[in-house]
Amino acid sequence: MATVNADQAAEQLRQAAEAARQAAESAQAYADAAGAAIGVASGGFIDPFVFRLSIFVLAIFVGYYVVWSVTPALHTPLMSVTNAISSVIVVGALLAVGVDLTSHDVSGWSRIFGFVALVFASINIFGGFLVTQRMLGMYQKKK
């Protein structure tokens, strides 16, 4: 197994953070382009914010019905997946909380929303572990 010293690990971490930043910028650019395209296609009737909000609301409904229709036997693997997704949210929230506020083009709202996302994702992760532990306890033989 290859060993990595602290400098190499720090450099890999910086590269990963840069890749995450570039991916976030690309996603923002795609969302802006889609919102602008919808705005132009509707003749300026639909604001890009309304377009993004409608996608968010549709994602909530789709997620609700997908989770609600899963059989109870598959809840534990589903919880594992949602915990993995929540861990990605935690990474994004930590990046949002760690935004440099000394820059003039960054407001404090990203830090506030990052903190809220961090709290909700943490609740989801720890709640998922508790539910998974309880469900696994239901399958153990009683002594």
CSV table of N, CA and C in Angstrom, one decimal:
chain,number,residue,atom,x,y,z
A,1,MET,N,0.8,-1.2,0.0
A,1,MET,CA,0.0,0.0,0.0
A,1,MET,C,0.9,1.2,0.0
A,2,ALA,N,0.6,2.2,-0.8
A,2,ALA,CA,1.4,3.4,-0.9
A,2,ALA,C,1.1,4.3,0.2
A,3,THR,N,2.2,4.9,0.7
A,3,THR,CA,2.0,5.9,1.8
A,3,THR,C,2.1,7.3,1.3
A,4,VAL,N,1.3,8.1,1.9
A,4,VAL,CA,1.3,9.5,1.5
A,4,VAL,C,1.7,10.4,2.7
A,5,ASN,N,2.6,11.3,2.5
A,5,ASN,CA,3.0,12.1,3.6
A,5,ASN,C,2.0,13.3,3.7
A,6,ALA,N,2.2,14.1,4.7
A,6,ALA,CA,1.3,15.2,5.0
A,6,ALA,C,1.2,16.2,3.9
A,7,ASP,N,2.4,16.6,3.3
A,7,ASP,CA,2.4,17.5,2.2
A,7,ASP,C,1.6,17.0,1.0
A,8,GLN,N,1.8,15.8,0.6
A,8,GLN,CA,1.1,15.2,-0.5
A,8,GLN,C,-0.4,15.1,-0.2
A,9,ALA,N,-0.8,14.8,1.0
A,9,ALA,CA,-2.2,14.7,1.4
A,9,ALA,C,-2.8,16.1,1.3
A,10,ALA,N,-2.1,17.1,1.8
A,10,ALA,CA,-2.6,18.5,1.7
A,10,ALA,C,-2.7,19.0,0.3
A,11,GLU,N,-1.8,18.6,-0.6
A,11,GLU,CA,-1.9,18.9,-2.0
A,11,GLU,C,-3.1,18.2,-2.7
A,12,GLN,N,-3.3,17.0,-2.4
A,12,GLN,CA,-4.4,16.2,-2.9
A,12,GLN,C,-5.7,16.9,-2.4
A,13,LEU,N,-5.7,17.3,-1.1
A,13,LEU,CA,-6.9,18.0,-0.6
A,13,LEU,C,-7.2,19.3,-1.3
A,14,ARG,N,-6.1,20.0,-1.6
A,14,ARG,CA,-6.3,21.3,-2.3
A,14,ARG,C,-6.8,21.0,-3.7
A,15,GLN,N,-6.3,20.0,-4.4
A,15,GLN,CA,-6.8,19.7,-5.7
A,15,GLN,C,-8.2,19.2,-5.7
A,16,ALA,N,-8.6,18.5,-4.7
A,16,ALA,CA,-10.0,18.0,-4.6
A,16,ALA,C,-10.9,19.2,-4.3
A,17,ALA,N,-10.5,20.2,-3.5
A,17,ALA,CA,-11.3,21.4,-3.2
A,17,ALA,C,-11.4,22.2,-4.5
A,18,GLU,N,-10.4,22.3,-5.2
A,18,GLU,CA,-10.4,23.1,-6.5
A,18,GLU,C,-11.4,22.4,-7.5
A,19,ALA,N,-11.3,21.1,-7.6
A,19,ALA,CA,-12.2,20.4,-8.5
A,19,ALA,C,-13.7,20.6,-8.0
A,20,ALA,N,-13.9,20.5,-6.7
A,20,ALA,CA,-15.3,20.7,-6.2
A,20,ALA,C,-15.7,22.2,-6.5
A,21,ARG,N,-14.8,23.1,-6.4
A,21,ARG,CA,-15.2,24.5,-6.7
A,21,ARG,C,-15.5,24.7,-8.1
A,22,GLN,N,-14.7,24.1,-9.0
A,22,GLN,CA,-15.0,24.2,-10.4
A,22,GLN,C,-16.3,23.5,-10.8
A,23,ALA,N,-16.6,22.4,-10.2
A,23,ALA,CA,-17.9,21.7,-10.4
A,23,ALA,C,-19.0,22.5,-10.0
A,24,ALA,N,-18.9,23.2,-8.8
A,24,ALA,CA,-20.0,24.0,-8.3
A,24,ALA,C,-20.2,25.2,-9.3
A,25,GLU,N,-19.1,25.8,-9.8
A,25,GLU,CA,-19.2,26.9,-10.7
A,25,GLU,C,-19.9,26.4,-12.0
A,26,SER,N,-19.5,25.2,-12.5
A,26,SER,CA,-20.1,24.7,-13.7
A,26,SER,C,-21.6,24.5,-13.5
A,27,ALA,N,-22.0,23.9,-12.3
A,27,ALA,CA,-23.4,23.6,-12.1
A,27,ALA,C,-24.2,25.0,-12.0
A,28,GLN,N,-23.6,26.0,-11.4
A,28,GLN,CA,-24.2,27.3,-11.3
A,28,GLN,C,-24.4,27.9,-12.7
A,29,ALA,N,-23.4,27.7,-13.5
A,29,ALA,CA,-23.4,28.2,-14.9
A,29,ALA,C,-24.5,27.5,-15.7
A,30,TYR,N,-24.6,26.2,-15.5
A,30,TYR,CA,-25.7,25.5,-16.2
A,30,TYR,C,-27.1,25.9,-15.7
A,31,ALA,N,-27.2,26.1,-14.4
A,31,ALA,CA,-28.5,26.5,-13.9
A,31,ALA,C,-28.8,27.9,-14.3
A,32,ASP,N,-27.8,28.8,-14.4
A,32,ASP,CA,-28.1,30.1,-14.9
A,32,ASP,C,-28.5,30.1,-16.4
A,33,ALA,N,-27.8,29.3,-17.2
A,33,ALA,CA,-28.1,29.2,-18.6
A,33,ALA,C,-29.5,28.6,-18.8
A,34,ALA,N,-29.9,27.6,-18.0
A,34,ALA,CA,-31.2,27.0,-18.1
A,34,ALA,C,-32.3,28.0,-17.7
A,35,GLY,N,-32.0,28.7,-16.6
A,35,GLY,CA,-33.0,29.8,-16.2
A,35,GLY,C,-33.1,30.9,-17.2
A,36,ALA,N,-32.0,31.3,-17.8
A,36,ALA,CA,-32.0,32.4,-18.8
A,36,ALA,C,-32.7,31.9,-20.0
A,37,ALA,N,-32.5,30.6,-20.4
A,37,ALA,CA,-33.2,30.1,-21.6
A,37,ALA,C,-34.7,30.0,-21.4
A,38,ILE,N,-35.1,29.6,-20.2
A,38,ILE,CA,-36.5,29.6,-19.9
A,38,ILE,C,-37.1,31.0,-19.9
A,39,GLY,N,-36.3,32.0,-19.4
A,39,GLY,CA,-36.8,33.4,-19.3
A,39,GLY,C,-36.9,33.9,-20.7
A,40,VAL,N,-36.0,33.6,-21.6
A,40,VAL,CA,-36.1,34.1,-23.0
A,40,VAL,C,-37.2,33.4,-23.8
A,41,ALA,N,-37.3,32.0,-23.5
A,41,ALA,CA,-38.4,31.3,-24.2
A,41,ALA,C,-39.8,31.7,-23.8
A,42,SER,N,-39.9,32.2,-22.6
A,42,SER,CA,-41.2,32.7,-22.1
A,42,SER,C,-41.4,34.2,-22.4
A,43,GLY,N,-40.5,34.8,-23.0
A,43,GLY,CA,-40.6,36.2,-23.3
A,43,GLY,C,-40.3,37.1,-22.0
A,44,GLY,N,-39.6,36.6,-21.1
A,44,GLY,CA,-39.3,37.3,-19.9
A,44,GLY,C,-40.4,37.1,-18.8
A,45,PHE,N,-41.4,36.3,-19.1
A,45,PHE,CA,-42.5,36.1,-18.2
A,45,PHE,C,-42.1,35.3,-17.0
A,46,ILE,N,-41.3,34.3,-17.2
A,46,ILE,CA,-40.8,33.5,-16.1
A,46,ILE,C,-39.5,33.9,-15.6
A,47,ASP,N,-39.4,34.3,-14.4
A,47,ASP,CA,-38.1,34.7,-13.8
A,47,ASP,C,-37.2,33.4,-13.5
A,48,PRO,N,-35.9,33.5,-13.7
A,48,PRO,CA,-35.1,32.3,-13.5
A,48,PRO,C,-35.2,31.8,-12.1
A,49,PHE,N,-35.5,32.7,-11.1
A,49,PHE,CA,-35.6,32.2,-9.7
A,49,PHE,C,-36.8,31.3,-9.6
A,50,VAL,N,-37.9,31.7,-10.3
A,50,VAL,CA,-39.1,30.8,-10.2
A,50,VAL,C,-38.9,29.5,-10.9
A,51,PHE,N,-38.1,29.5,-12.0
A,51,PHE,CA,-37.7,28.2,-12.6
A,51,PHE,C,-36.9,27.3,-11.7
A,52,ARG,N,-35.9,27.9,-11.0
A,52,ARG,CA,-35.2,27.1,-10.0
A,52,ARG,C,-36.0,26.6,-8.9
A,53,LEU,N,-36.9,27.5,-8.4
A,53,LEU,CA,-37.8,27.1,-7.3
A,53,LEU,C,-38.7,26.0,-7.7
A,54,SER,N,-39.2,26.0,-8.9
A,54,SER,CA,-40.1,25.0,-9.4
A,54,SER,C,-39.4,23.6,-9.5
A,55,ILE,N,-38.1,23.7,-9.9
A,55,ILE,CA,-37.3,22.4,-9.9
A,55,ILE,C,-37.1,21.9,-8.5
A,56,PHE,N,-36.9,22.8,-7.6
A,56,PHE,CA,-36.7,22.4,-6.2
A,56,PHE,C,-38.0,21.7,-5.6
A,57,VAL,N,-39.1,22.4,-5.9
A,57,VAL,CA,-40.4,21.8,-5.4
A,57,VAL,C,-40.7,20.5,-6.1
A,58,LEU,N,-40.4,20.4,-7.4
A,58,LEU,CA,-40.6,19.1,-8.0
A,58,LEU,C,-39.7,18.0,-7.4
A,59,ALA,N,-38.5,18.4,-7.1
A,59,ALA,CA,-37.6,17.4,-6.5
A,59,ALA,C,-38.1,16.9,-5.2
A,60,ILE,N,-38.7,17.8,-4.4
A,60,ILE,CA,-39.3,17.4,-3.1
A,60,ILE,C,-40.4,16.4,-3.3
A,61,PHE,N,-41.3,16.7,-4.3
A,61,PHE,CA,-42.4,15.7,-4.5
A,61,PHE,C,-41.9,14.4,-5.0
A,62,VAL,N,-41.0,14.4,-6.0
A,62,VAL,CA,-40.4,13.2,-6.5
A,62,VAL,C,-39.7,12.4,-5.4
A,63,GLY,N,-38.9,13.0,-4.6
A,63,GLY,CA,-38.3,12.3,-3.5
A,63,GLY,C,-39.2,11.8,-2.5
A,64,TYR,N,-40.3,12.5,-2.2
A,64,TYR,CA,-41.3,12.0,-1.2
A,64,TYR,C,-42.0,10.8,-1.8
A,65,TYR,N,-42.4,10.8,-3.0
A,65,TYR,CA,-43.1,9.6,-3.6
A,65,TYR,C,-42.2,8.4,-3.8
A,66,VAL,N,-40.9,8.7,-4.1
A,66,VAL,CA,-40.0,7.6,-4.3
A,66,VAL,C,-39.7,6.9,-3.0
A,67,VAL,N,-39.5,7.7,-1.9
A,67,VAL,CA,-39.2,7.1,-0.6
A,67,VAL,C,-40.5,6.4,-0.1
A,68,TRP,N,-41.6,7.0,-0.3
A,68,TRP,CA,-42.8,6.5,0.3
A,68,TRP,C,-43.2,5.1,-0.4
A,69,SER,N,-42.8,4.9,-1.6
A,69,SER,CA,-43.2,3.7,-2.3
A,69,SER,C,-42.2,2.5,-2.1
A,70,VAL,N,-41.2,2.8,-1.4
A,70,VAL,CA,-40.2,1.7,-1.2
A,70,VAL,C,-40.7,0.7,-0.2
A,71,THR,N,-40.5,-0.6,-0.4
A,71,THR,CA,-41.0,-1.6,0.5
A,71,THR,C,-40.1,-1.5,1.8
A,72,PRO,N,-40.7,-1.9,2.9
A,72,PRO,CA,-40.0,-1.8,4.2
A,72,PRO,C,-38.6,-2.6,4.2
A,73,ALA,N,-38.5,-3.7,3.4
A,73,ALA,CA,-37.3,-4.5,3.4
A,73,ALA,C,-36.2,-3.7,2.8
A,74,LEU,N,-36.5,-2.7,2.0
A,74,LEU,CA,-35.4,-1.9,1.3
A,74,LEU,C,-35.1,-0.6,2.0
A,75,HIS,N,-35.8,-0.3,3.1
A,75,HIS,CA,-35.5,0.9,3.8
A,75,HIS,C,-34.1,1.1,4.3
A,76,THR,N,-33.5,0.0,4.8
A,76,THR,CA,-32.2,0.1,5.3
A,76,THR,C,-31.2,0.4,4.2
A,77,PRO,N,-31.2,-0.3,3.1
A,77,PRO,CA,-30.3,0.2,2.0
A,77,PRO,C,-30.6,1.6,1.5
A,78,LEU,N,-31.8,2.0,1.5
A,78,LEU,CA,-32.2,3.3,1.1
A,78,LEU,C,-31.6,4.3,2.1
A,79,MET,N,-31.7,4.0,3.4
A,79,MET,CA,-31.1,4.9,4.4
A,79,MET,C,-29.6,5.0,4.2
A,80,SER,N,-29.0,4.0,3.8
A,80,SER,CA,-27.5,4.0,3.6
A,80,SER,C,-27.2,5.0,2.4
A,81,VAL,N,-28.0,4.9,1.4
A,81,VAL,CA,-27.8,5.8,0.3
A,81,VAL,C,-28.1,7.3,0.7
A,82,THR,N,-29.2,7.5,1.4
A,82,THR,CA,-29.5,8.9,1.8
A,82,THR,C,-28.4,9.4,2.8
A,83,ASN,N,-27.8,8.5,3.6
A,83,ASN,CA,-26.7,9.0,4.4
A,83,ASN,C,-25.5,9.4,3.5
A,84,ALA,N,-25.3,8.6,2.5
A,84,ALA,CA,-24.2,9.0,1.6
A,84,ALA,C,-24.4,10.3,0.9
A,85,ILE,N,-25.7,10.5,0.5
A,85,ILE,CA,-26.0,11.8,-0.1
A,85,ILE,C,-25.9,12.9,0.9
A,86,SER,N,-26.3,12.7,2.1
A,86,SER,CA,-26.2,13.7,3.1
A,86,SER,C,-24.7,14.0,3.4
A,87,SER,N,-23.9,13.0,3.3
A,87,SER,CA,-22.4,13.3,3.5
A,87,SER,C,-21.9,14.2,2.4
A,88,VAL,N,-22.4,14.1,1.2
A,88,VAL,CA,-22.0,15.0,0.1
A,88,VAL,C,-22.5,16.4,0.5
A,89,ILE,N,-23.8,16.5,1.0
A,89,ILE,CA,-24.3,17.8,1.4
A,89,ILE,C,-23.5,18.4,2.5
A,90,VAL,N,-23.0,17.6,3.4
A,90,VAL,CA,-22.2,18.1,4.5
A,90,VAL,C,-20.9,18.7,3.9
A,91,VAL,N,-20.3,18.1,3.0
A,91,VAL,CA,-19.1,18.6,2.3
A,91,VAL,C,-19.4,20.0,1.7
A,92,GLY,N,-20.5,20.0,0.9
A,92,GLY,CA,-20.9,21.3,0.3
A,92,GLY,C,-21.2,22.4,1.3
A,93,ALA,N,-21.8,22.0,2.4
A,93,ALA,CA,-22.2,23.0,3.4
A,93,ALA,C,-20.9,23.5,4.1
A,94,LEU,N,-20.0,22.6,4.4
A,94,LEU,CA,-18.7,23.0,5.0
A,94,LEU,C,-18.0,24.0,4.0
A,95,LEU,N,-18.0,23.7,2.8
A,95,LEU,CA,-17.4,24.7,1.8
A,95,LEU,C,-18.1,26.0,1.8
A,96,ALA,N,-19.5,26.0,2.0
A,96,ALA,CA,-20.2,27.2,2.0
A,96,ALA,C,-20.0,28.0,3.3
A,97,VAL,N,-19.8,27.2,4.4
A,97,VAL,CA,-19.6,27.9,5.7
A,97,VAL,C,-18.2,28.5,5.7
A,98,GLY,N,-17.3,27.8,5.0
A,98,GLY,CA,-15.9,28.3,5.0
A,98,GLY,C,-15.6,29.4,4.0
A,99,VAL,N,-16.6,30.0,3.4
A,99,VAL,CA,-16.4,31.0,2.4
A,99,VAL,C,-15.7,32.2,3.0
A,100,ASP,N,-14.7,32.7,2.3
A,100,ASP,CA,-14.0,33.8,2.8
A,100,ASP,C,-14.9,35.1,2.7
A,101,LEU,N,-15.2,35.7,3.8
A,101,LEU,CA,-16.1,36.8,3.9
A,101,LEU,C,-15.3,38.1,3.6
A,102,THR,N,-14.0,38.1,3.5
A,102,THR,CA,-13.3,39.3,3.2
A,102,THR,C,-13.5,39.7,1.8
A,103,SER,N,-13.9,38.8,0.9
A,103,SER,CA,-14.1,39.1,-0.5
A,103,SER,C,-15.3,40.0,-0.6
A,104,HIS,N,-15.3,40.9,-1.5
A,104,HIS,CA,-16.5,41.9,-1.6
A,104,HIS,C,-17.7,41.3,-2.4
A,105,ASP,N,-17.4,40.3,-3.2
A,105,ASP,CA,-18.5,39.7,-3.9
A,105,ASP,C,-19.2,38.5,-3.3
A,106,VAL,N,-18.9,38.3,-2.0
A,106,VAL,CA,-19.5,37.2,-1.2
A,106,VAL,C,-20.3,37.8,-0.1
A,107,SER,N,-21.6,37.4,0.1
A,107,SER,CA,-22.4,37.9,1.2
A,107,SER,C,-22.3,36.8,2.3
A,108,GLY,N,-22.9,37.2,3.4
A,108,GLY,CA,-22.9,36.3,4.6
A,108,GLY,C,-24.0,35.3,4.5
A,109,TRP,N,-24.9,35.4,3.5
A,109,TRP,CA,-26.0,34.5,3.3
A,109,TRP,C,-25.5,33.1,3.0
A,110,SER,N,-24.5,33.0,2.2
A,110,SER,CA,-24.0,31.7,1.9
A,110,SER,C,-23.5,30.9,3.2
A,111,ARG,N,-22.9,31.7,4.1
A,111,ARG,CA,-22.5,31.1,5.3
A,111,ARG,C,-23.7,30.6,6.2
A,112,ILE,N,-24.7,31.5,6.2
A,112,ILE,CA,-25.9,31.1,7.0
A,112,ILE,C,-26.6,29.9,6.4
A,113,PHE,N,-26.8,29.9,5.1
A,113,PHE,CA,-27.5,28.8,4.4
A,113,PHE,C,-26.6,27.5,4.5
A,114,GLY,N,-25.3,27.7,4.5
A,114,GLY,CA,-24.4,26.5,4.6
A,114,GLY,C,-24.5,25.9,6.0
A,115,PHE,N,-24.6,26.8,7.0
A,115,PHE,CA,-24.8,26.3,8.4
A,115,PHE,C,-26.1,25.6,8.6
A,116,VAL,N,-27.2,26.2,8.0
A,116,VAL,CA,-28.5,25.5,8.1
A,116,VAL,C,-28.5,24.1,7.4
A,117,ALA,N,-27.8,24.1,6.2
A,117,ALA,CA,-27.7,22.8,5.5
A,117,ALA,C,-26.9,21.8,6.3
A,118,LEU,N,-25.9,22.3,6.9
A,118,LEU,CA,-25.0,21.4,7.7
A,118,LEU,C,-25.8,20.8,8.9
A,119,VAL,N,-26.6,21.7,9.5
A,119,VAL,CA,-27.5,21.2,10.7
A,119,VAL,C,-28.5,20.1,10.2
A,120,PHE,N,-29.2,20.4,9.1
A,120,PHE,CA,-30.2,19.5,8.6
A,120,PHE,C,-29.6,18.2,8.1
A,121,ALA,N,-28.5,18.3,7.4
A,121,ALA,CA,-27.8,17.1,6.9
A,121,ALA,C,-27.3,16.2,8.1
A,122,SER,N,-26.8,16.9,9.1
A,122,SER,CA,-26.3,16.1,10.3
A,122,SER,C,-27.5,15.4,11.0
A,123,ILE,N,-28.6,16.1,11.1
A,123,ILE,CA,-29.8,15.5,11.7
A,123,ILE,C,-30.2,14.3,10.8
A,124,ASN,N,-30.2,14.4,9.5
A,124,ASN,CA,-30.6,13.3,8.6
A,124,ASN,C,-29.6,12.2,8.8
A,125,ILE,N,-28.3,12.4,8.9
A,125,ILE,CA,-27.3,11.4,9.0
A,125,ILE,C,-27.5,10.6,10.3
A,126,PHE,N,-27.6,11.4,11.4
A,126,PHE,CA,-27.7,10.7,12.7
A,126,PHE,C,-29.0,10.0,12.9
A,127,GLY,N,-30.1,10.6,12.4
A,127,GLY,CA,-31.4,10.0,12.4
A,127,GLY,C,-31.4,8.7,11.6
A,128,GLY,N,-30.7,8.7,10.4
A,128,GLY,CA,-30.6,7.5,9.6
A,128,GLY,C,-29.9,6.4,10.3
A,129,PHE,N,-28.8,6.8,11.0
A,129,PHE,CA,-28.1,5.7,11.7
A,129,PHE,C,-29.0,5.1,12.8
A,130,LEU,N,-29.7,6.0,13.5
A,130,LEU,CA,-30.6,5.5,14.6
A,130,LEU,C,-31.7,4.6,14.1
A,131,VAL,N,-32.3,5.0,13.0
A,131,VAL,CA,-33.3,4.1,12.4
A,131,VAL,C,-32.8,2.8,11.9
A,132,THR,N,-31.6,2.9,11.2
A,132,THR,CA,-30.9,1.7,10.7
A,132,THR,C,-30.6,0.7,11.9
A,133,GLN,N,-30.1,1.3,13.0
A,133,GLN,CA,-29.7,0.5,14.1
A,133,GLN,C,-31.0,-0.2,14.7
A,134,ARG,N,-32.1,0.6,14.8
A,134,ARG,CA,-33.3,0.0,15.3
A,134,ARG,C,-33.9,-1.1,14.4
A,135,MET,N,-33.8,-0.9,13.1
A,135,MET,CA,-34.3,-1.9,12.2
A,135,MET,C,-33.4,-3.1,12.2
A,136,LEU,N,-32.1,-3.0,12.3
A,136,LEU,CA,-31.3,-4.2,12.4
A,136,LEU,C,-31.5,-4.9,13.7
A,137,GLY,N,-31.8,-4.2,14.8
A,137,GLY,CA,-32.2,-4.8,16.1
A,137,GLY,C,-33.5,-5.6,16.0
A,138,MET,N,-34.3,-5.3,15.1
A,138,MET,CA,-35.6,-6.0,14.9
A,138,MET,C,-35.3,-7.4,14.3
A,139,TYR,N,-34.2,-7.5,13.5
A,139,TYR,CA,-33.9,-8.8,12.9
A,139,TYR,C,-33.0,-9.7,13.7
A,140,GLN,N,-32.6,-9.2,14.9
A,140,GLN,CA,-31.7,-10.1,15.7
A,140,GLN,C,-32.6,-11.0,16.5
A,141,LYS,N,-32.0,-12.2,16.8
A,141,LYS,CA,-32.7,-13.2,17.5
A,141,LYS,C,-32.8,-12.8,19.0
A,142,LYS,N,-33.9,-13.0,19.6
A,142,LYS,CA,-34.1,-12.6,21.0
A,142,LYS,C,-33.4,-13.7,21.9
A,143,LYS,N,-32.7,-13.3,22.9
A,143,LYS,CA,-32.0,-14.2,23.8
A,143,LYS,C,-32.9,-14.5,25.0
